mmCIF file of C-alpha atoms and ligand atoms in Angstrom:
data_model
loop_
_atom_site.group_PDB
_atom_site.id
_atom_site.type_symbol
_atom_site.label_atom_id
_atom_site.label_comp_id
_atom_site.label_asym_id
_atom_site.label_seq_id
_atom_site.Cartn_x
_atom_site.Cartn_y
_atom_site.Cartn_z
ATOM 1 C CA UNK Y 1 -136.411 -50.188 78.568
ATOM 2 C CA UNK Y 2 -139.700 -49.080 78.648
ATOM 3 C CA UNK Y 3 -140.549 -45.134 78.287
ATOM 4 C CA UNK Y 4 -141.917 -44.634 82.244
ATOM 5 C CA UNK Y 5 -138.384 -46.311 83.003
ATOM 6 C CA UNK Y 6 -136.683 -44.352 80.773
ATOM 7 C CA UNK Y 7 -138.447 -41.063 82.175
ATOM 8 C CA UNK Y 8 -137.432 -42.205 85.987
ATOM 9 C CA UNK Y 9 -133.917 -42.816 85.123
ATOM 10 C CA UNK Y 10 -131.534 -40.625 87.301
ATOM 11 C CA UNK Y 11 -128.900 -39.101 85.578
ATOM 12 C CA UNK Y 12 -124.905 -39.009 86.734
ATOM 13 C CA UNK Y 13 -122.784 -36.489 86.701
ATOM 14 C CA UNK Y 14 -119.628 -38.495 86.655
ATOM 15 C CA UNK Y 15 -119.140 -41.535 84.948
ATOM 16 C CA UNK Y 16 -119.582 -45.268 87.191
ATOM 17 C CA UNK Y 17 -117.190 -48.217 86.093
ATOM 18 C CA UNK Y 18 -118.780 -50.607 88.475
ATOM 19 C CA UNK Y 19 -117.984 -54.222 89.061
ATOM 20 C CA UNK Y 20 -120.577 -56.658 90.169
ATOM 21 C CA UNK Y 21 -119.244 -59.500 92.315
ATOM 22 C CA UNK Y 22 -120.545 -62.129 94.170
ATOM 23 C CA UNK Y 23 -121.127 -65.739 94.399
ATOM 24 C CA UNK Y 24 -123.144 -67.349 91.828
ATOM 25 C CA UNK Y 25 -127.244 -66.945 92.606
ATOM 26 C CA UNK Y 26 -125.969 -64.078 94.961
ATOM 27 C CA UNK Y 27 -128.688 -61.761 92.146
ATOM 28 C CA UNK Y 28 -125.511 -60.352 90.097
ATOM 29 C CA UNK Y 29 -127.677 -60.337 86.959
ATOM 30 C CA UNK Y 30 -130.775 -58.818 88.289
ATOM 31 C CA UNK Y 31 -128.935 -56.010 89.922
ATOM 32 C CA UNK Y 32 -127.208 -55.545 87.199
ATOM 33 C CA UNK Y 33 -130.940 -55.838 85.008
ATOM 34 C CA UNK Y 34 -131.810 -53.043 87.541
ATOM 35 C CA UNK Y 35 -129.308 -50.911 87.568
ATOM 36 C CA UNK Y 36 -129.078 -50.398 83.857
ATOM 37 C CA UNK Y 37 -132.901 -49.160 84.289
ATOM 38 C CA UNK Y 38 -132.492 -46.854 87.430
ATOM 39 C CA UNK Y 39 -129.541 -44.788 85.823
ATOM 40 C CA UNK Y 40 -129.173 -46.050 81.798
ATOM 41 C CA UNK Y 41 -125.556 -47.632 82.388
ATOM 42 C CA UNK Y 42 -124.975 -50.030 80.149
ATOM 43 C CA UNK Y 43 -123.540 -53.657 81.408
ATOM 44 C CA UNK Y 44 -121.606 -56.627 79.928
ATOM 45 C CA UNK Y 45 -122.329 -60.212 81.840
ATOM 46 C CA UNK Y 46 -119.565 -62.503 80.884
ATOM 47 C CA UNK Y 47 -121.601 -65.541 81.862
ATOM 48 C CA UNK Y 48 -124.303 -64.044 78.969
ATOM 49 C CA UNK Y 49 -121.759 -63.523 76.544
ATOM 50 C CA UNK Y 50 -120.342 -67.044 77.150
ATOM 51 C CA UNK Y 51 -123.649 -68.719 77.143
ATOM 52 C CA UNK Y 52 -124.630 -66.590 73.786
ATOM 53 C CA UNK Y 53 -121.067 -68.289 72.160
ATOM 54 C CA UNK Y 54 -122.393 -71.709 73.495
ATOM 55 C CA UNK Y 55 -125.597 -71.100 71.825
ATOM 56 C CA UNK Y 56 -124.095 -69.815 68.538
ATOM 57 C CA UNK Y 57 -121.442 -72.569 68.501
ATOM 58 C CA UNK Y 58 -118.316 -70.422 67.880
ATOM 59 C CA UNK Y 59 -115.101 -72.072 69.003
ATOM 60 C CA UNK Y 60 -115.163 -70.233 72.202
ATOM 61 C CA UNK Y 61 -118.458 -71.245 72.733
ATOM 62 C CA UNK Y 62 -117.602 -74.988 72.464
ATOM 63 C CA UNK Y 63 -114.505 -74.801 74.228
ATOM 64 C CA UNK Y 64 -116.144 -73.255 77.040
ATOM 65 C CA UNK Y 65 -119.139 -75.384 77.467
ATOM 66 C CA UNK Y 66 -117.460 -78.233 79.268
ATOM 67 C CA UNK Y 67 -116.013 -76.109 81.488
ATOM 68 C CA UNK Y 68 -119.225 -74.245 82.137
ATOM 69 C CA UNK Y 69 -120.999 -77.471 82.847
ATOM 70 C CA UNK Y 70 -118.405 -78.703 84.853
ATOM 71 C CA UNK Y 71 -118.669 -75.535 86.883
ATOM 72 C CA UNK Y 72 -115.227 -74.625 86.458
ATOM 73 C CA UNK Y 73 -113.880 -71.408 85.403
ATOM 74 C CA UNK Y 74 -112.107 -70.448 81.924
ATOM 75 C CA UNK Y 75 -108.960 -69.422 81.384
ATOM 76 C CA UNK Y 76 -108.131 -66.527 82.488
ATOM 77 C CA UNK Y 77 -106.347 -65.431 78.949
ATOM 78 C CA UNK Y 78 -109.630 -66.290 76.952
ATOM 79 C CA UNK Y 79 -111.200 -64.696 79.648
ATOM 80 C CA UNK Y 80 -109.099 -60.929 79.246
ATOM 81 C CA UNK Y 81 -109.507 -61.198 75.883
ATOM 82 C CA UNK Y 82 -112.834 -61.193 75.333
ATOM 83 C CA UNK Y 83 -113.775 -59.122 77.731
ATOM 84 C CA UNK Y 84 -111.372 -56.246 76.984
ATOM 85 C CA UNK Y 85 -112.309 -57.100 73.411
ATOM 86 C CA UNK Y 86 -116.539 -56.769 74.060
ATOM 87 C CA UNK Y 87 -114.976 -52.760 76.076
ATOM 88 C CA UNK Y 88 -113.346 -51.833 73.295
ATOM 89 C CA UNK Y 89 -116.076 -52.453 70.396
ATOM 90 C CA UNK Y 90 -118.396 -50.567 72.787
ATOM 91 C CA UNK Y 91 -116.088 -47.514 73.151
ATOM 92 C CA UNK Y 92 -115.599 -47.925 76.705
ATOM 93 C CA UNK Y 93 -112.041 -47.881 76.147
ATOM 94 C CA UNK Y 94 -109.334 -47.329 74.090
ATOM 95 C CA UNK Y 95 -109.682 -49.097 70.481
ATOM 96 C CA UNK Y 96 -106.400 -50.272 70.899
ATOM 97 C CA UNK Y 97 -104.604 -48.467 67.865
ATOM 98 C CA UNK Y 98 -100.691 -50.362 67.748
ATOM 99 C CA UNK Y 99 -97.986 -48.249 67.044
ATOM 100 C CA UNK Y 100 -95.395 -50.083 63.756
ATOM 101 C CA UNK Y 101 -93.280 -52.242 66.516
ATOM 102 C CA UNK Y 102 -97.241 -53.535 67.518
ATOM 103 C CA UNK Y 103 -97.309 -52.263 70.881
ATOM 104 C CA UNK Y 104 -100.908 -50.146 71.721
ATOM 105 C CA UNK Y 105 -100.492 -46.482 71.896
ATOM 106 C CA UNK Y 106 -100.735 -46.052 75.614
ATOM 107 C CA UNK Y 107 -98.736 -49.236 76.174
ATOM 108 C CA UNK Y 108 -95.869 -47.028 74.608
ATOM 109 C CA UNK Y 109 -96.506 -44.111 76.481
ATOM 110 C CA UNK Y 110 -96.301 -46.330 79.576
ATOM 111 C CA UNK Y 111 -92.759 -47.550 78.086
ATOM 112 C CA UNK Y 112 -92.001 -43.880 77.832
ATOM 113 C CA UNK Y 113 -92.518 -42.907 81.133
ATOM 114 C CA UNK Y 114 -95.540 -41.073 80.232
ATOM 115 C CA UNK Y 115 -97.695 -42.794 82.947
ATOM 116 C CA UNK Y 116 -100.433 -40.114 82.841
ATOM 117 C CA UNK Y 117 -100.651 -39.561 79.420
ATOM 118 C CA UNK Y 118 -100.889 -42.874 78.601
ATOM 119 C CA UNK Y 119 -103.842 -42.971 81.398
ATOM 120 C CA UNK Y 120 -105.632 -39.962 80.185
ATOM 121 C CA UNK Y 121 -105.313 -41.640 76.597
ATOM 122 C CA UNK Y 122 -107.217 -44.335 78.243
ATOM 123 C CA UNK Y 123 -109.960 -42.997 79.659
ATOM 124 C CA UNK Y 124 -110.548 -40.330 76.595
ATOM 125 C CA UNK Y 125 -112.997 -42.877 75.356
ATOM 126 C CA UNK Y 126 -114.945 -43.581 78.861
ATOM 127 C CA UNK Y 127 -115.128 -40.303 81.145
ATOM 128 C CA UNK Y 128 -118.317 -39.000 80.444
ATOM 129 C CA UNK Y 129 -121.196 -40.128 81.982
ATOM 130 C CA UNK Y 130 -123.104 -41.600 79.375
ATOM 131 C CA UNK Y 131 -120.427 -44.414 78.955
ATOM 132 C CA UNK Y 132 -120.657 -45.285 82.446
ATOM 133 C CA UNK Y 133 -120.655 -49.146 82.475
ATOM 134 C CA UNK Y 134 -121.194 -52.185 84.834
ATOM 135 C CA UNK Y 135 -119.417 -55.562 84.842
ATOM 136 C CA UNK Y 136 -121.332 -58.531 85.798
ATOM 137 C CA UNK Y 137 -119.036 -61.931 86.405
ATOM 138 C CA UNK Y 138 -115.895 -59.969 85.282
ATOM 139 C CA UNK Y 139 -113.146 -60.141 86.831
ATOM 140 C CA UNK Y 140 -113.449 -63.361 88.916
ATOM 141 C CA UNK Y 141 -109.947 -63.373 89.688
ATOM 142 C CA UNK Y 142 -106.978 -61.685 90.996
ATOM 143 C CA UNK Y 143 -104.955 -62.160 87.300
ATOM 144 C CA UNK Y 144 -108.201 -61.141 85.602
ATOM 145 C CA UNK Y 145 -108.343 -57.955 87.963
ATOM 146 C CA UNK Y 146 -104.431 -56.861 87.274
ATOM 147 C CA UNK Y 147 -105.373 -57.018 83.205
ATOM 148 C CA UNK Y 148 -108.554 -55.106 83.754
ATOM 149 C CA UNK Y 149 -106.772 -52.194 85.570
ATOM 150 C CA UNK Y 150 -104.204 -52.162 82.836
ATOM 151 C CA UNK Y 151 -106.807 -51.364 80.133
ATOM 152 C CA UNK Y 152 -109.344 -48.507 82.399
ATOM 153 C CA UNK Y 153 -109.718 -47.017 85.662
ATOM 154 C CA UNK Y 154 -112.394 -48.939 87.639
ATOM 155 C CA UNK Y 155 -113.925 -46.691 89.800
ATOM 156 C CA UNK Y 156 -116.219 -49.018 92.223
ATOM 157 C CA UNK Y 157 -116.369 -52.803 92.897
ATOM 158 C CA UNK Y 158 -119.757 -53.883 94.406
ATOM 159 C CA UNK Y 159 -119.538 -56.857 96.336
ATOM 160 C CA UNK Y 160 -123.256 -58.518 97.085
ATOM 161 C CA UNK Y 161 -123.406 -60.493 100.439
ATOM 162 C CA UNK Y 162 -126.269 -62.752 100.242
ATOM 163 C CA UNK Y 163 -126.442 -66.180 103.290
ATOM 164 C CA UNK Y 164 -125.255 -69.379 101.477
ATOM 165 C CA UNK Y 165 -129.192 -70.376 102.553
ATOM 166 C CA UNK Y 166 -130.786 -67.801 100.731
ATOM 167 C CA UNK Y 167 -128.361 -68.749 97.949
ATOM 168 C CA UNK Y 168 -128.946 -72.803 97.563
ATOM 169 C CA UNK Y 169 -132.724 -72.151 97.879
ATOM 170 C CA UNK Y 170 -132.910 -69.120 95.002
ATOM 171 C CA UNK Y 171 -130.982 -71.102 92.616
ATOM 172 C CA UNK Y 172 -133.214 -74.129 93.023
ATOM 173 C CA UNK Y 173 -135.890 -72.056 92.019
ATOM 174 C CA UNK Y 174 -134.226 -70.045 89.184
ATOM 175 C CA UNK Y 175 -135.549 -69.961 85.504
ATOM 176 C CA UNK Y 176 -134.132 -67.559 82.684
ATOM 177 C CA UNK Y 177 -135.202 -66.630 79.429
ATOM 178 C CA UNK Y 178 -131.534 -67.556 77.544
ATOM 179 C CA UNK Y 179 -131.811 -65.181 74.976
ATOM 180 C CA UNK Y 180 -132.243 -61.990 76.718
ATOM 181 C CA UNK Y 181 -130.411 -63.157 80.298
ATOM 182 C CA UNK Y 182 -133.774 -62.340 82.269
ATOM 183 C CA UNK Y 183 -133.712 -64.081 85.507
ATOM 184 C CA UNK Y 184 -136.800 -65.262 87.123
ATOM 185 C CA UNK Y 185 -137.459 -67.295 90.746
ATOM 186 C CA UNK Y 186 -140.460 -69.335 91.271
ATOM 187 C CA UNK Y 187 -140.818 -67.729 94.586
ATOM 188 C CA UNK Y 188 -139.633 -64.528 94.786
ATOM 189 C CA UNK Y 189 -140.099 -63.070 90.834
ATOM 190 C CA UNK Y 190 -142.156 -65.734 89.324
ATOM 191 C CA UNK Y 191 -143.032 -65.388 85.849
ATOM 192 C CA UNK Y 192 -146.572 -63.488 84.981
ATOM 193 C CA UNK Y 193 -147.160 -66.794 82.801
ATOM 194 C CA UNK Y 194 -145.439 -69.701 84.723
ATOM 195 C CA UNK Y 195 -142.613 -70.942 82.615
ATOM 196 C CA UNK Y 196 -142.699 -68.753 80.298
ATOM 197 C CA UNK Y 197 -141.107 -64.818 79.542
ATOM 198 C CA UNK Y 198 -142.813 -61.784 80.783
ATOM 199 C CA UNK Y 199 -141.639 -59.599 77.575
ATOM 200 C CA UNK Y 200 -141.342 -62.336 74.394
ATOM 201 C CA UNK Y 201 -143.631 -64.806 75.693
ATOM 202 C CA UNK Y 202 -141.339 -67.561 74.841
ATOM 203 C CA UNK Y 203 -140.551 -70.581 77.160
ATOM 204 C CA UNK Y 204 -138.114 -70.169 80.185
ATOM 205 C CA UNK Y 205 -135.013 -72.886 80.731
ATOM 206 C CA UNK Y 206 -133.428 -74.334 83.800
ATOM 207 C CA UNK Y 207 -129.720 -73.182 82.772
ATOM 208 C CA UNK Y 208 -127.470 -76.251 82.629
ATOM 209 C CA UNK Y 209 -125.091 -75.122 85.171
ATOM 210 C CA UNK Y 210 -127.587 -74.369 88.181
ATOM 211 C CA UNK Y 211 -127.751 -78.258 89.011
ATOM 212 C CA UNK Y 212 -127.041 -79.297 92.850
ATOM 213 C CA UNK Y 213 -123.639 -80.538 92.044
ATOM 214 C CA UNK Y 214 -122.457 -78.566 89.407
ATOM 215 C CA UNK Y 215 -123.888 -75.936 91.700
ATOM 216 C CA UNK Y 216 -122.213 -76.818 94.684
ATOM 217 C CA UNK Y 217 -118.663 -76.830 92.839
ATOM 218 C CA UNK Y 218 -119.304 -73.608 91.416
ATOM 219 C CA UNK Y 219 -119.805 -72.265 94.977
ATOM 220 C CA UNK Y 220 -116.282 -73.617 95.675
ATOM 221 C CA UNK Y 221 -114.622 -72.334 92.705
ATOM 222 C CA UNK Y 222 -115.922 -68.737 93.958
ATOM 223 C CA UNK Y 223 -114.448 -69.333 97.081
ATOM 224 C CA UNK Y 224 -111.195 -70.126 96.101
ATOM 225 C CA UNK Y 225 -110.369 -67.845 93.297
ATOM 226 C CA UNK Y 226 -113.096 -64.980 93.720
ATOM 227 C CA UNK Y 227 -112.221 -63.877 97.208
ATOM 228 C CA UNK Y 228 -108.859 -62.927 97.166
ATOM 229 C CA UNK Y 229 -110.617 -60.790 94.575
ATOM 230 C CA UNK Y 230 -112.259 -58.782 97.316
ATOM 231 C CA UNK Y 231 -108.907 -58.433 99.231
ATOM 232 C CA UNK Y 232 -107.295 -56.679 96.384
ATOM 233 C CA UNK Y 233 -110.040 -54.445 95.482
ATOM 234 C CA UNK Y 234 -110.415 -53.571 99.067
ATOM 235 C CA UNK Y 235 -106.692 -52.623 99.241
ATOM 236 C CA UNK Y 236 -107.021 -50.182 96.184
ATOM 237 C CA UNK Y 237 -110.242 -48.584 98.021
ATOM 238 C CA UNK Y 238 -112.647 -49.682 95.639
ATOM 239 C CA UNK Y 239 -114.255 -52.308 97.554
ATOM 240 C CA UNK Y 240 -117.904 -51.194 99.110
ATOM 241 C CA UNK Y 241 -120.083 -54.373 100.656
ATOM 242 C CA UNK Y 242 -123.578 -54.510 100.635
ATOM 243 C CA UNK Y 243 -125.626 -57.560 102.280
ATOM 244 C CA UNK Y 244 -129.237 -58.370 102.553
ATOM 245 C CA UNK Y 245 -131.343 -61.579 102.184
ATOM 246 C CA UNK Y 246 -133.490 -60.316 98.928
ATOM 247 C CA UNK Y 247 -132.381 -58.391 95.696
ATOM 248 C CA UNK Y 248 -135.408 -56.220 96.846
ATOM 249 C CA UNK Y 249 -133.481 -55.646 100.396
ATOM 250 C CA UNK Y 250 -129.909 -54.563 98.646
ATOM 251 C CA UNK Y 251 -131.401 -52.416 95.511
ATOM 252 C CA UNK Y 252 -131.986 -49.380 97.222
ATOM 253 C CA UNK Y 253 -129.060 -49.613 99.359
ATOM 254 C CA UNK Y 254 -127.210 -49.911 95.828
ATOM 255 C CA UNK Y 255 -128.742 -47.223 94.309
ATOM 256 C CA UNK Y 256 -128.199 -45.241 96.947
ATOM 257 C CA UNK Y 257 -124.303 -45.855 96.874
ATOM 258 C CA UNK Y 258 -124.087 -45.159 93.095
ATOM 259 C CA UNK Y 259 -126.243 -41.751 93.673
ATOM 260 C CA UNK Y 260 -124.279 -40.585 96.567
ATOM 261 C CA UNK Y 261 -120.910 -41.548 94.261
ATOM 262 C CA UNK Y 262 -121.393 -40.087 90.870
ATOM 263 C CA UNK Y 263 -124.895 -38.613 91.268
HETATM 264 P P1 AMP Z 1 -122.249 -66.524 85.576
HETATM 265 O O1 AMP Z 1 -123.379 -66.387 84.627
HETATM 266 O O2 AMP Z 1 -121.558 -65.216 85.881
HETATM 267 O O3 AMP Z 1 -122.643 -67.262 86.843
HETATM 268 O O4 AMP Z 1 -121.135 -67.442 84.843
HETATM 269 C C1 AMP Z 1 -121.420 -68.766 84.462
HETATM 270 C C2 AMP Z 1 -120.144 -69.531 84.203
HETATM 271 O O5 AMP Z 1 -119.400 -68.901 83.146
HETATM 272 C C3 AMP Z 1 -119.186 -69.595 85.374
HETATM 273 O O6 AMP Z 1 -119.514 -70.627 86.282
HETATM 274 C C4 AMP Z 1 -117.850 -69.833 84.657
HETATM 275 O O7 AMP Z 1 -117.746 -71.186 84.228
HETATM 276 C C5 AMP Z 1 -117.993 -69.003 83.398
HETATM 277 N N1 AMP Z 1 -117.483 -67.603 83.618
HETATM 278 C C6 AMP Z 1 -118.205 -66.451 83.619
HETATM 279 N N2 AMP Z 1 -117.423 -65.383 83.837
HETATM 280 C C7 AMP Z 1 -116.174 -65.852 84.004
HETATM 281 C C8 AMP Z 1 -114.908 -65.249 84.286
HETATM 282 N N3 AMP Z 1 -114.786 -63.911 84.458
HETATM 283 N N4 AMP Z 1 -113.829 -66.062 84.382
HETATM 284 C C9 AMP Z 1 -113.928 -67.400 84.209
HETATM 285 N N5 AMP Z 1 -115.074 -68.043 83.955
HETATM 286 C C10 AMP Z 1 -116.206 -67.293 83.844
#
């Protein structure tokens, strides 16, 4: 972050656990890029994380590439795991601490009865502002949701509404820099240098899923396992929808919602 950024950064008074969704190209990351500028919330992108195991070559990483390239989705137990794994070495929520018969300390509680305990227990690690925290491409699905809420209160689900146009014709014209998940478009954000990052100055990549037919099948897989999503965060009152054609057209709407929420 650069200092004038970190100068014009607003502050919150409570703390945001936001979830990004949205169909692939829909400008999850760059929201999410933005976001973490306009108010210092930190954010975990589980496409990032998965591409930064391909590139590493842990066994995640090469279980999940053919799947990735396929444009499929992983499991949704690998998924949980990491994911809830990646909130807990941040501190965003509880480490996890097992009691002798291996059960976590709130999941005893729970057993108890102690419902709010164990829930205060929970979010001792996450309620002040400065661990406010965004998901990008986490949860995708309704299982991945129900394991999420069992771990920390979630306290806004974004969903961006971008045309299916607008969409097809962005991600034909996307280029990232890998290593840092900065997202460029030819047309829209191009690259100072073209081809090449604004900030390291090293070449930008065509990511391997963003193909027309890998593409397309990613689209579908959205369809059929992200939107029931919306349904069930829209039945626990999280669920706020913002549409445009541009990233430029839904950021201040965005920030506007966050400020108005925990500003
Ligand atoms: P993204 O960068 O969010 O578009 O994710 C790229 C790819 O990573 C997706 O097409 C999936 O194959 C995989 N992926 C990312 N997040 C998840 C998730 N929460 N559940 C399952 N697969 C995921």
């Amino acid at each position: 972050m650069s200092a004038s950024t970190a100068n014009h950064a607003r502050k919150l008074r409570k703390a945001a656990r936001v979830i990004l969704v949205g169909p692939p190209g829909a400008g999850k990351g760059t929201q999410s890029g933005r976001l973490l500028e306009h108010f210092r919330l930190s954010a975990i992108s589980s496409g990032d994380i998965l591409r930064e195991n391909i590139r590493n070559r842990t066994p995640l990483g090469m279980q999940a590439e053919s799947v990735m390239r396929g444009g499929g989705l992983i499991n949704d137990a690998v998924m949980v795991k990491l994911i809830v794994g990646e909130l807990s070495k941040r501190g965003w929520v509880e480490s996890r601490p097992t009691t002798t018969s291996g059960i976590t300390v709130t999941g005893a509680l729970e057993i108890m009865g102690h419902t709010s305990a164990a829930k205060t227990a929970r979010l001792a690690a996450s309620n002040c502002p400065s661990s406010s925290f965004l998901l990008d491409g986490f949860p995708r699905t309704v299982t991945q949701a129900e394991s999420l809420d069992k771990e920390v209160d979630m306290n806004f689900v974004v969903n961006l509404n971008v045309p299916r146009d607008v969409i097809l014709d962005r991600i034909a014209n996307r280029m990232v820099h890998e290593p840092s998940g900065r997202v460029y478009n030819n047309t829209w954000n191009p690259p100072q240098v073209p081809g090449y990052d604004d900030v390291t100055g090293e070449k930008l990549t065509k990511r391997a899923d963003d193909c027309p037919e890998t593409f397309a099948k990613r689209l579908k897989s959205y369809d059929k396992s992200t939107a029931p999503l919306l349904e069930y965060y829209d039945k626990t009152g999280l669920l706020w929808t913002v549409s445009g054609k541009s990233s430029d057209e839904i950021t201040p709407q965005l920030d506007a919602e966050i400020f108005r929420r925990f500003g």
